[in-house]
GROMACS .gro file of C-alpha atoms in nm:
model
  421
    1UNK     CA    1  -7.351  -2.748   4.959
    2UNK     CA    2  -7.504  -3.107   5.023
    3UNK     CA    3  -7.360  -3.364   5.249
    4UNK     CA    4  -7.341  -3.718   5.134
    5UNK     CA    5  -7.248  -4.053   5.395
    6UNK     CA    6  -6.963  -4.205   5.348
    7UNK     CA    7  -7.018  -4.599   5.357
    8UNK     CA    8  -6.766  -4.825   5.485
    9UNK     CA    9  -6.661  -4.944   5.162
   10UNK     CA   10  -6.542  -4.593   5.124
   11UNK     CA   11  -6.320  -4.602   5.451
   12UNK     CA   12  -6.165  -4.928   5.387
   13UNK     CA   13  -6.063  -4.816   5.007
   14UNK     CA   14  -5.871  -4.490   5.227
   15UNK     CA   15  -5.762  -4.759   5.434
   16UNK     CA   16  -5.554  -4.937   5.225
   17UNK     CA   17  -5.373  -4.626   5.095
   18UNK     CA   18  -5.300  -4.469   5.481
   19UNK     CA   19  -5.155  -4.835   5.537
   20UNK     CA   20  -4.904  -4.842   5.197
   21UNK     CA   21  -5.106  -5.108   5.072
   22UNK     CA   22  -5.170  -4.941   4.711
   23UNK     CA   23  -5.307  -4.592   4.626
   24UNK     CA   24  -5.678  -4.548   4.557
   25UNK     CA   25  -5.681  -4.489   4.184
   26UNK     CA   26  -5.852  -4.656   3.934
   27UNK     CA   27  -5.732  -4.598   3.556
   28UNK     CA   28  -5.919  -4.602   3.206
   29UNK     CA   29  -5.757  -4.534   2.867
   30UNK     CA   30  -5.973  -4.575   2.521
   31UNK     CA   31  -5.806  -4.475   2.183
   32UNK     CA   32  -6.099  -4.270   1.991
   33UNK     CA   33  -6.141  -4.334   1.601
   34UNK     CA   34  -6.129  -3.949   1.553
   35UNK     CA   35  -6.160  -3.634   1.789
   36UNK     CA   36  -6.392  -3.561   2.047
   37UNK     CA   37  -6.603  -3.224   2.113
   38UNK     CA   38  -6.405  -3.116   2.430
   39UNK     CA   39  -6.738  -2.866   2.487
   40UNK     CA   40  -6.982  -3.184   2.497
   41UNK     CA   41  -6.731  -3.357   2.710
   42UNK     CA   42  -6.733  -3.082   2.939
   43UNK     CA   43  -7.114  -3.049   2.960
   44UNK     CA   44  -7.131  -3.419   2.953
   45UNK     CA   45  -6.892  -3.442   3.223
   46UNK     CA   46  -7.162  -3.132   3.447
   47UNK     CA   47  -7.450  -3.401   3.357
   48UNK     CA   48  -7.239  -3.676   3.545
   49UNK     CA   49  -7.155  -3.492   3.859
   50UNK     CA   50  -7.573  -3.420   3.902
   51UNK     CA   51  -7.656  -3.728   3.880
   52UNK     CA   52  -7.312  -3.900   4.047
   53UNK     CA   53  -7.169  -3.582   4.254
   54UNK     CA   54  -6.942  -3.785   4.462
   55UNK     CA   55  -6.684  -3.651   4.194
   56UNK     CA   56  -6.730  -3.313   4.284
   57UNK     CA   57  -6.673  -3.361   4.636
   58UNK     CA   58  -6.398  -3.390   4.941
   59UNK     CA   59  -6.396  -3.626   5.230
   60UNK     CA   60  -6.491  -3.459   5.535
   61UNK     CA   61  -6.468  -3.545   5.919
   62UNK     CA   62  -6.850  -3.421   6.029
   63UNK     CA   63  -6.984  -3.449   6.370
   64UNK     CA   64  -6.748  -3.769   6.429
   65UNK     CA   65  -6.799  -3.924   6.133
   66UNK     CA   66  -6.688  -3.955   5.758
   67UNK     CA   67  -6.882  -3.752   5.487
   68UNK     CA   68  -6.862  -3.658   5.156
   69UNK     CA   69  -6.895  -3.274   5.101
   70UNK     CA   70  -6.988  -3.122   4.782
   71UNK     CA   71  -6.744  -2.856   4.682
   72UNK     CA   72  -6.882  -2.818   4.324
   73UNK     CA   73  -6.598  -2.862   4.164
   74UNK     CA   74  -6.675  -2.812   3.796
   75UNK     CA   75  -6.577  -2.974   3.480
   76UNK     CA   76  -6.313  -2.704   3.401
   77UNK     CA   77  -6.143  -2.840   3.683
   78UNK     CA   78  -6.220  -3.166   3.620
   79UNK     CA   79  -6.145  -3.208   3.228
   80UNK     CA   80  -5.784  -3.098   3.039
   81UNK     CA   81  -5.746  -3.118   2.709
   82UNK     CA   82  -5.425  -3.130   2.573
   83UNK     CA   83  -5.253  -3.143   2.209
   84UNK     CA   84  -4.932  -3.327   2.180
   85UNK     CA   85  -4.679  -3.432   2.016
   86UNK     CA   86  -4.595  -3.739   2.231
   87UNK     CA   87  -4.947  -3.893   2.378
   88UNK     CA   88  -4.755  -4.224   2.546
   89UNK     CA   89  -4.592  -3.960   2.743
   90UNK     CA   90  -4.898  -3.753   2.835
   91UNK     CA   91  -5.099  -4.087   2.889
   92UNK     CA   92  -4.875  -4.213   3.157
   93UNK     CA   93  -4.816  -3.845   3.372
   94UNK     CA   94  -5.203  -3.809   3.345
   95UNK     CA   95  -5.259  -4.181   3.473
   96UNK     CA   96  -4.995  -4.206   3.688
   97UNK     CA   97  -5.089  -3.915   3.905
   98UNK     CA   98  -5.279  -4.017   4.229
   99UNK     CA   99  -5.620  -3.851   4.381
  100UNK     CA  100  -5.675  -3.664   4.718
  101UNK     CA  101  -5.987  -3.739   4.881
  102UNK     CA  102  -5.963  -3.444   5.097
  103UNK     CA  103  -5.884  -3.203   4.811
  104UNK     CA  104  -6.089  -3.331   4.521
  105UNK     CA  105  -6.208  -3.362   4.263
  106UNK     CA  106  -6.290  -3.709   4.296
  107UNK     CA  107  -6.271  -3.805   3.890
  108UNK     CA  108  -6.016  -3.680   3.631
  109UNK     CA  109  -6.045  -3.685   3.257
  110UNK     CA  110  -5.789  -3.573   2.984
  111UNK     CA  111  -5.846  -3.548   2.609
  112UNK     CA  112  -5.486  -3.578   2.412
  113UNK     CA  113  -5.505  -3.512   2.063
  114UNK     CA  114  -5.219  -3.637   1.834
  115UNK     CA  115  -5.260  -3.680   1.494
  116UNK     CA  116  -5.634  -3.564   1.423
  117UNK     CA  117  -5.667  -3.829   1.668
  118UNK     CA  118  -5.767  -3.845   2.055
  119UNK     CA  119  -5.679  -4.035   2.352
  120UNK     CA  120  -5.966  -3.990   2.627
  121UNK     CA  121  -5.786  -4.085   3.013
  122UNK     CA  122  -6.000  -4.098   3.267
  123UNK     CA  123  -5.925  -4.167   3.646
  124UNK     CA  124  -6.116  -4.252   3.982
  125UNK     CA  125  -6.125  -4.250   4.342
  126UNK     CA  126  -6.122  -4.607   4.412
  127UNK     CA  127  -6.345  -4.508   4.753
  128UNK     CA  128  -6.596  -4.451   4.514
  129UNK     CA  129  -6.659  -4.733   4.354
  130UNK     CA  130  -6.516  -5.071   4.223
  131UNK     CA  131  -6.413  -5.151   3.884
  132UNK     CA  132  -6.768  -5.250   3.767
  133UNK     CA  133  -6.923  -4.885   3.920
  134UNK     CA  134  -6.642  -4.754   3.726
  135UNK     CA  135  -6.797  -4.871   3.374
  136UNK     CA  136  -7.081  -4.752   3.482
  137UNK     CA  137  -6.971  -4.411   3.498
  138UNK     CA  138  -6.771  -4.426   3.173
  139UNK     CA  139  -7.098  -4.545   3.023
  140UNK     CA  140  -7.336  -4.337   3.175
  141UNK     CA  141  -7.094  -4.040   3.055
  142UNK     CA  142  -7.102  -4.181   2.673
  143UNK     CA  143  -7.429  -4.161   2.688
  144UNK     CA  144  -7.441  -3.854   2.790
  145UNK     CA  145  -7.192  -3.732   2.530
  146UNK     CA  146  -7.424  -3.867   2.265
  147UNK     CA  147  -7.719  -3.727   2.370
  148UNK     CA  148  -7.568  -3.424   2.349
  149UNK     CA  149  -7.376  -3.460   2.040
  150UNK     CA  150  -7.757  -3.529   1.906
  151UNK     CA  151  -7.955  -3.308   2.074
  152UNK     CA  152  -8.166  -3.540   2.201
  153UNK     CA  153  -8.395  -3.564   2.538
  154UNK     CA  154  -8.059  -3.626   2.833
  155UNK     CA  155  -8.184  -3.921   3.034
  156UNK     CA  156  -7.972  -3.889   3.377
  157UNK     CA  157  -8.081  -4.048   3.621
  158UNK     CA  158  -7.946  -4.040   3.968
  159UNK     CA  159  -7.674  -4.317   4.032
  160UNK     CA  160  -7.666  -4.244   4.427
  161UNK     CA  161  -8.024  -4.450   4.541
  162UNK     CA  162  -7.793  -4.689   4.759
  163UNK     CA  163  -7.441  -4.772   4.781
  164UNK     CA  164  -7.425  -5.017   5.075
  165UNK     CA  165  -7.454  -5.351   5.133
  166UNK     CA  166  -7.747  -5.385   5.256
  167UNK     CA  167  -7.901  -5.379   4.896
  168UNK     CA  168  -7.767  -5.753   4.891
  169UNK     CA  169  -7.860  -5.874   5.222
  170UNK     CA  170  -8.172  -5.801   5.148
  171UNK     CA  171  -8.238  -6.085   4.920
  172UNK     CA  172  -8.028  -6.303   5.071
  173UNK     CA  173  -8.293  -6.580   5.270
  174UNK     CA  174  -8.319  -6.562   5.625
  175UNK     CA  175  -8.180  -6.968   5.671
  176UNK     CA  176  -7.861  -6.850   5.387
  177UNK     CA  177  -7.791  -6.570   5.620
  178UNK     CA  178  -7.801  -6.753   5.969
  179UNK     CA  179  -7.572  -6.992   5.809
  180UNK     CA  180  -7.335  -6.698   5.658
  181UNK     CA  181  -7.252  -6.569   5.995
  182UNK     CA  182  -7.202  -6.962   6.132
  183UNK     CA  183  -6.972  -6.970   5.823
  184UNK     CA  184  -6.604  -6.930   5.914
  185UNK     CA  185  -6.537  -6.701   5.644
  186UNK     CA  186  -6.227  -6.442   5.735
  187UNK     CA  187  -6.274  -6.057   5.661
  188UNK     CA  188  -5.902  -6.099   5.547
  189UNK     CA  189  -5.761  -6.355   5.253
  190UNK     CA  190  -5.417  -6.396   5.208
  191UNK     CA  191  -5.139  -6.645   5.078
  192UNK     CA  192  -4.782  -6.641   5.169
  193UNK     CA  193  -4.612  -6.557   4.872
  194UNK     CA  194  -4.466  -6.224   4.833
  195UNK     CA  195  -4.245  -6.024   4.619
  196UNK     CA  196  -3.925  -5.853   4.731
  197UNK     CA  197  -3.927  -5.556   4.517
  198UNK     CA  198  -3.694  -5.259   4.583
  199UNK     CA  199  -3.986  -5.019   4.541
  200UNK     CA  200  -3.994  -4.613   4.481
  201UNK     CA  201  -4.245  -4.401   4.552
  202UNK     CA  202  -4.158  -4.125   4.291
  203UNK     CA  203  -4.174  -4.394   3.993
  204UNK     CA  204  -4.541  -4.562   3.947
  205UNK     CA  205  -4.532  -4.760   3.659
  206UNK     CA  206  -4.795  -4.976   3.447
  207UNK     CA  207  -4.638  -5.322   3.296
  208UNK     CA  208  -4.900  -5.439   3.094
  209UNK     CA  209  -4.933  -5.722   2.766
  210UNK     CA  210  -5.216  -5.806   2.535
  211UNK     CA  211  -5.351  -6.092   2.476
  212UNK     CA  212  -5.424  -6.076   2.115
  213UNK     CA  213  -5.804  -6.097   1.937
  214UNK     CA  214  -5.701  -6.483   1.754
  215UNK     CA  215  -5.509  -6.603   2.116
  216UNK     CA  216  -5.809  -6.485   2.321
  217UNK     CA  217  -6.060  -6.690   2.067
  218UNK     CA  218  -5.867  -6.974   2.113
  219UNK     CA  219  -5.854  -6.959   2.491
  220UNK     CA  220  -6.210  -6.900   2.470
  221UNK     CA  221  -6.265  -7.243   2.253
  222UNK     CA  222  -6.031  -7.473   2.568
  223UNK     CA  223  -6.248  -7.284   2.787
  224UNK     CA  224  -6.561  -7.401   2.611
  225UNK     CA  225  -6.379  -7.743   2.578
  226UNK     CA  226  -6.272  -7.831   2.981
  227UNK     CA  227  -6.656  -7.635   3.092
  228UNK     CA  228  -6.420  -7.357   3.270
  229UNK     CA  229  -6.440  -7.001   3.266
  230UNK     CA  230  -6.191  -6.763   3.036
  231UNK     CA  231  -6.149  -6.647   3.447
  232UNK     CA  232  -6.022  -7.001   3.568
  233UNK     CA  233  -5.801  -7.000   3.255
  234UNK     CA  234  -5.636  -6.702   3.338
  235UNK     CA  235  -5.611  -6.787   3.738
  236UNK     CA  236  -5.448  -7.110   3.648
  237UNK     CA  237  -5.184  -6.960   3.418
  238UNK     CA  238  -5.149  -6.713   3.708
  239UNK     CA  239  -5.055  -7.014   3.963
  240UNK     CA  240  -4.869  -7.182   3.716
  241UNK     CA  241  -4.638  -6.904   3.675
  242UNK     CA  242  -4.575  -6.812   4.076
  243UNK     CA  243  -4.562  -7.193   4.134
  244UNK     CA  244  -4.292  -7.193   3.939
  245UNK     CA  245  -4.134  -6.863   4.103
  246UNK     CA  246  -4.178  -6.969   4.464
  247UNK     CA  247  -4.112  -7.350   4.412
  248UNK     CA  248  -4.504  -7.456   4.523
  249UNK     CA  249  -4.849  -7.377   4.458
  250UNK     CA  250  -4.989  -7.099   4.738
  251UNK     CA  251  -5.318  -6.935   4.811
  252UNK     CA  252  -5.398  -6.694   4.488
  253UNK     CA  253  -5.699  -6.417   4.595
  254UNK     CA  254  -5.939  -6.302   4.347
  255UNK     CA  255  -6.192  -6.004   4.334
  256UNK     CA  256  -6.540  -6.146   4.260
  257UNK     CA  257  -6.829  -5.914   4.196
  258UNK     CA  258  -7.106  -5.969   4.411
  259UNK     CA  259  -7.354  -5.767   4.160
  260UNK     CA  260  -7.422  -6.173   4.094
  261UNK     CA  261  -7.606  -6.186   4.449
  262UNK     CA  262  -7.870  -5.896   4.287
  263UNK     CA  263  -8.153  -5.956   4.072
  264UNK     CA  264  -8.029  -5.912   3.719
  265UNK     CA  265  -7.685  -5.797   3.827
  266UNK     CA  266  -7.728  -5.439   3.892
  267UNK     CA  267  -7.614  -5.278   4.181
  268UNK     CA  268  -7.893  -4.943   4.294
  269UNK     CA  269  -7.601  -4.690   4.304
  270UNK     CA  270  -7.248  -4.667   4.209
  271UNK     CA  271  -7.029  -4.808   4.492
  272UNK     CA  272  -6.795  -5.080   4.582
  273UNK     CA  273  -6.949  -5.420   4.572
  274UNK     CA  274  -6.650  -5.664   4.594
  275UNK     CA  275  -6.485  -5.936   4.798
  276UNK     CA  276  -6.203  -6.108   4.805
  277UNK     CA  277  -6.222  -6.516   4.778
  278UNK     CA  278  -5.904  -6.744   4.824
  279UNK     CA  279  -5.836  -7.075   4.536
  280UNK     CA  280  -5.613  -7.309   4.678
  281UNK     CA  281  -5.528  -7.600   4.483
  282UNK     CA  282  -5.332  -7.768   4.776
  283UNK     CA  283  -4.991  -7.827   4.808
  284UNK     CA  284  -4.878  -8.032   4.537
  285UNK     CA  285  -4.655  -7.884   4.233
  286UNK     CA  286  -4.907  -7.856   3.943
  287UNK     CA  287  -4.856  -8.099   3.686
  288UNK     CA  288  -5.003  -7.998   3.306
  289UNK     CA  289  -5.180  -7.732   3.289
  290UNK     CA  290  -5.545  -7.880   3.216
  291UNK     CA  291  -5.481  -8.058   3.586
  292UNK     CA  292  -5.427  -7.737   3.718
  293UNK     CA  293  -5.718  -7.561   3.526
  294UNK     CA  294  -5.938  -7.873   3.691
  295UNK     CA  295  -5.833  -7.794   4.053
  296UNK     CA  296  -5.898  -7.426   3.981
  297UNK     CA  297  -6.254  -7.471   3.842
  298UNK     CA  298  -6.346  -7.725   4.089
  299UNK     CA  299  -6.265  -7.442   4.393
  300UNK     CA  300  -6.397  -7.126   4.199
  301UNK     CA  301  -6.710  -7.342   4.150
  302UNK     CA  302  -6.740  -7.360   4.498
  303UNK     CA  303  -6.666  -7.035   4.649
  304UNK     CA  304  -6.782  -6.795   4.384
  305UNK     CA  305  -7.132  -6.908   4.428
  306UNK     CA  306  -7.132  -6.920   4.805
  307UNK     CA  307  -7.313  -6.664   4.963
  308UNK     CA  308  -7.067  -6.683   5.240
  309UNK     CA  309  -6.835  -6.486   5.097
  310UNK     CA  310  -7.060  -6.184   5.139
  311UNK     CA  311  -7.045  -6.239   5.555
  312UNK     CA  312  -6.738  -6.022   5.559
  313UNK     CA  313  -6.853  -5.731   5.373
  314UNK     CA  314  -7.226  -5.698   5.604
  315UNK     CA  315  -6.964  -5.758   5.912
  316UNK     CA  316  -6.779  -5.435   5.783
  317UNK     CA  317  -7.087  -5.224   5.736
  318UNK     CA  318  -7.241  -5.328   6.067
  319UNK     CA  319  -6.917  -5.272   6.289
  320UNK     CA  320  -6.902  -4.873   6.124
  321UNK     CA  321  -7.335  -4.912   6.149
  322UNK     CA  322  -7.294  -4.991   6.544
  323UNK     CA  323  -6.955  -4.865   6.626
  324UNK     CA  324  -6.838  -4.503   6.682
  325UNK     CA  325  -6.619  -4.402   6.349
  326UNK     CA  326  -6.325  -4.388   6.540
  327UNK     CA  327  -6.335  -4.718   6.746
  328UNK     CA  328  -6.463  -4.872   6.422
  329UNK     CA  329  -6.201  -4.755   6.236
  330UNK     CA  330  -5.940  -4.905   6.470
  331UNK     CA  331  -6.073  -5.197   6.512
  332UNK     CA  332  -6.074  -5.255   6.088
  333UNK     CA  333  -5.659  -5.188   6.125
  334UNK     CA  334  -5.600  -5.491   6.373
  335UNK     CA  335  -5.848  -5.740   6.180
  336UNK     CA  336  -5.788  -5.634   5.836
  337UNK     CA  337  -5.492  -5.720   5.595
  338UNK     CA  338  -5.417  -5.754   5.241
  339UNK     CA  339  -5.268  -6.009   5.011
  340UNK     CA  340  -4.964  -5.974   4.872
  341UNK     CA  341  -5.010  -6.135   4.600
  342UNK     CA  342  -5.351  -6.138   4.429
  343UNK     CA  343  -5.547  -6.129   4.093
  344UNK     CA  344  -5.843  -5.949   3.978
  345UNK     CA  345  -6.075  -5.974   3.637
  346UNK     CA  346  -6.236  -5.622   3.565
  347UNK     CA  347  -6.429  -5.819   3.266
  348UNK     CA  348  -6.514  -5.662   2.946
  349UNK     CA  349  -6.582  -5.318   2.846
  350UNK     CA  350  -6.854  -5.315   2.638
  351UNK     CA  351  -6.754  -5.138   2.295
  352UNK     CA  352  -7.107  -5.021   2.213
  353UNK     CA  353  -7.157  -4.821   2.519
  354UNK     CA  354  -6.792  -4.671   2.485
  355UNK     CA  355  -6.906  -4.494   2.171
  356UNK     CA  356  -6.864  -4.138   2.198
  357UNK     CA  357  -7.200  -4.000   1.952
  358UNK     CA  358  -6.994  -4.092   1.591
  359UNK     CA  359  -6.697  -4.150   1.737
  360UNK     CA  360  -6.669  -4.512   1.881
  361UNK     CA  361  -6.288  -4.654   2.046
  362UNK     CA  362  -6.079  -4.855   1.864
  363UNK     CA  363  -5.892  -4.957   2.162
  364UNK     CA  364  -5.945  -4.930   2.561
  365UNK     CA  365  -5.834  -5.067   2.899
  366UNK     CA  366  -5.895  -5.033   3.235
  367UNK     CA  367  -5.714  -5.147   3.551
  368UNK     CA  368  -5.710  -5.087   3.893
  369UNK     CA  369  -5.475  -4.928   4.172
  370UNK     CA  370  -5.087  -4.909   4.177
  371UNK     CA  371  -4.968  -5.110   4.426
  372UNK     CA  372  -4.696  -5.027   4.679
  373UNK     CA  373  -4.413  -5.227   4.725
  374UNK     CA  374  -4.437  -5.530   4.819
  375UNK     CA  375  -4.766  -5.615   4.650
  376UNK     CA  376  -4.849  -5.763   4.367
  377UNK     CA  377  -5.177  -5.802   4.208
  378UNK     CA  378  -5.216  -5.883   3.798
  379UNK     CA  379  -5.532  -5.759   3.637
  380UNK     CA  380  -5.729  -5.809   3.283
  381UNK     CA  381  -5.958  -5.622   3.111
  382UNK     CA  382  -6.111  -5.704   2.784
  383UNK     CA  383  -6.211  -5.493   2.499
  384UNK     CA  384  -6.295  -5.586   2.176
  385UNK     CA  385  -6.194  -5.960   2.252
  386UNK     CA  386  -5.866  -5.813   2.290
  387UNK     CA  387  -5.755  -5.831   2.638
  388UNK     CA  388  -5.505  -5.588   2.882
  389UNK     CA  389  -5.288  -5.801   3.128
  390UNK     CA  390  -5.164  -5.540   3.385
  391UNK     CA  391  -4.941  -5.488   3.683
  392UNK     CA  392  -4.945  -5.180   3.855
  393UNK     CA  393  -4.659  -5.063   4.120
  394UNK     CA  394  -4.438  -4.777   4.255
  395UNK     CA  395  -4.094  -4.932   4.169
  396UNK     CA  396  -3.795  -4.923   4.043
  397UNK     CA  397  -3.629  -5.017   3.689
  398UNK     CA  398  -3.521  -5.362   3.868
  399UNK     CA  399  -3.886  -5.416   3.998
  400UNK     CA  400  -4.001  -5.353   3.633
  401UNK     CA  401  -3.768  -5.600   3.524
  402UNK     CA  402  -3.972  -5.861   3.789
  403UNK     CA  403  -4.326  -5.770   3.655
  404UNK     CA  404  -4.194  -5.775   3.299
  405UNK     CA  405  -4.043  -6.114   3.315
  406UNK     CA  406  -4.367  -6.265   3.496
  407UNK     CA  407  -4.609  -6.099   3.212
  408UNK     CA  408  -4.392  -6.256   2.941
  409UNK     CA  409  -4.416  -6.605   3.117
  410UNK     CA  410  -4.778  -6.537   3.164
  411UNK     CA  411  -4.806  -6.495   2.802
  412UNK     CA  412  -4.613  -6.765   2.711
  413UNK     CA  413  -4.825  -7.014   2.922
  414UNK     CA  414  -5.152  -6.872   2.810
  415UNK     CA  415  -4.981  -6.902   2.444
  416UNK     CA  416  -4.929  -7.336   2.525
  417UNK     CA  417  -5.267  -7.356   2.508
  418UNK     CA  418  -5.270  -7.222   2.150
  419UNK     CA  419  -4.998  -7.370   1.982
  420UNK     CA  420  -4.763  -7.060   1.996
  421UNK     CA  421  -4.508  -7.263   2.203
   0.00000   0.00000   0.00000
């Protein structure tokens, strides 16, 4: 069986589940307009792992170091289908459940069928890749699907030519890099603010809201209006909201993709291509909310378009690069720690390349790892210009309760800026 490295985007994903800082699972759920062929999802699902067989594989110790070993797992391990009766319930056992990277596989998928209609979940070892290599897979395996539902010539390219950094770097200029690592950029970005939930380990949950098609135009139009992202909108009604829990304004993390560094945005390989970048908007208690949404913008302007940001993920590849695994790997636990609180924009998922052959999705979402208790991180995905507001987390009814009561307020401020208040 082959052997494939591990990169140290890889270790630091199993990182933060050995520490309890969430579980490395990322989650998809799309509503189909009619039924699937579970036999071209299957074969579909064969075509994936050849040209993406990280799925198919376990996480191996070899020679000192980490490795991914194909154990060619198939896609009768790999796909269920099940009919049912109560889909909600299915939908949340099948997403709920967590993945071993030492006993793969690595991807999950499960076709419920209610009602002459199906629910396709599919699941992810976050070591794999981020949120933006996971639409890549979904995509690549709709494609596949429809080349198969039309007998067509399957295109299937590998998605393995590189998965580290260094495919960045590379076009980063010489004087921008020299001034990266003079840059005091930390590997680590944190705020104070943290939960207190109860937590329990037996009960992941996902809280989530949507943001409905007319709401999300409007907040697309104030966007437009104040030159801000839909991104900045949603971070400021994010601050706004745990301002008003915590009594002041704190540190808020966001996930950027740094796909943006590449030419045309396209990362050489599915993988993990994220950092973390801090907006502070000082200290003061935010007045309205298009003051706020200023002081957002004017940071995010800054730092999302700073190649510094990128000097902590080339430090973490050149420490496990130059570094024994296991020194490395110690030396990542002392300088490496997670915020508590944080937010993260998976973007949209692009309806077109979510059709199945003739069936397309009337509804999907993605979002990203539970968290263990105490952290906290909201996420959005879009579909259909509907959007998914999300918080993940082993806890208990109580902690619900929490998460529930900040989503409605989060929906209530977002709902200000179109007249539903």
């Amino acid at each position: 069986m082959a052997v494939y490295r591990a990169v140290p985007w890889d270790i630091l994903q199993q990182l933060f589940k050995t520490e309890k800082i969430n579980n490395h699972v990322l989650h998809f759920n799309g509503t189909c307009r009619t039924t699937l062929s579970v036999m071209h999802l299957k074969q579909a699902v064969t075509l994936l792992a050849d040209s993406f067989p990280l799925i198919r594989c376990n996480l191996r110790i070899l020679r000192g170091k980490p490795v991914w070993y194909d154990e060619g797992y198939t896609s009768d391990t790999i796909v269920s289908f099940i009919e049912t009766d109560n889909p909600a319930a299915e939908q949340e056992r099948f997403l709920m459940q967590e993945i071993d990277e030492e006993h793969g596989p690595q991807m999950k998928a499960a076709l419920l069928r209610s009602s002459g209609k199906d629910e396709l979940c599919i699941i992810i070892n976050h070591m794999l890749c981020d949120a933006a290599g996971f639409k890549e897979v979904l995509y690549r395996l709709a494609s596949l699907y429809t080349e198969l539902e039309e007998g067509t010539a399957v295109k299937n390219d590998s998605m393995m030519t590189d998965r580290t950094v260094s495919q960045i770097s590379k076009y980063i200029p010489l004087r921008k890099r020299i001034g990266m690592y003079l840059h005091q950029e930390k590997l680590s970005v944190r705020g104070k603010q943290r939960f207190a939930f109860e937590g329990c380990l037996s009960t992941p949950f996902i809280e989530s809201r949507t943001v409905s098609r007319d709401m999300f135009v409007q907040i697309k139009k104030y966007a437009a209006e104040h030159k801000a992202t839909v991104n900045d909108i949603f971070m400021t009604a994010c601050i706004r909201i745990l301002s008003n829990i915590f009594g002041k304004p704190d540190t808020l993390p966001c996930t950027i993709d740094v796909r943006r560094f590449l030419p045309e945005g396209h990362a050489a390989g599915v993988c993990n291509l994220v950092i973390t970048i801090p907006c502070t908007i000082g200290q003061e208690t935010p007045g309205t909310f298009e003051d706020t949404l200023a002081r957002v913008k004017h940071c995010m302007d800054i730092r999302k378009n700073d190649t510094a940001c990128l000097k902590s993920l080339i430090m973490l590849e050149n420490l496990f690069n130059s570094v024994p695994y296991a020194a490395a790997l110690m030396i990542l636990k002392k300088v490496f720690t997670n915020p508590p609180v944080s937010f993260t924009n998976i973007g949209i998922l692009d309806k077109q390349k979510l059709s199945f052959g003739t069936t397309d999705m009337t509804d999907a979402f993605m979002t990203g790892s539970v968290k263990y208790p105490d952290y906290f991180q909201l996420s959005v995905s879009t579909f259909n210009d509907e959007v998914a507001c999300c918080v993940n987390l082993y806890g208990t009814e109580s902690d619900r309760r929490i998460i529930a009561s900040f989503l409605d307020a989060f929906m209530k401020e977002l709902g200000s800026l179109c007249g539903k208040n």
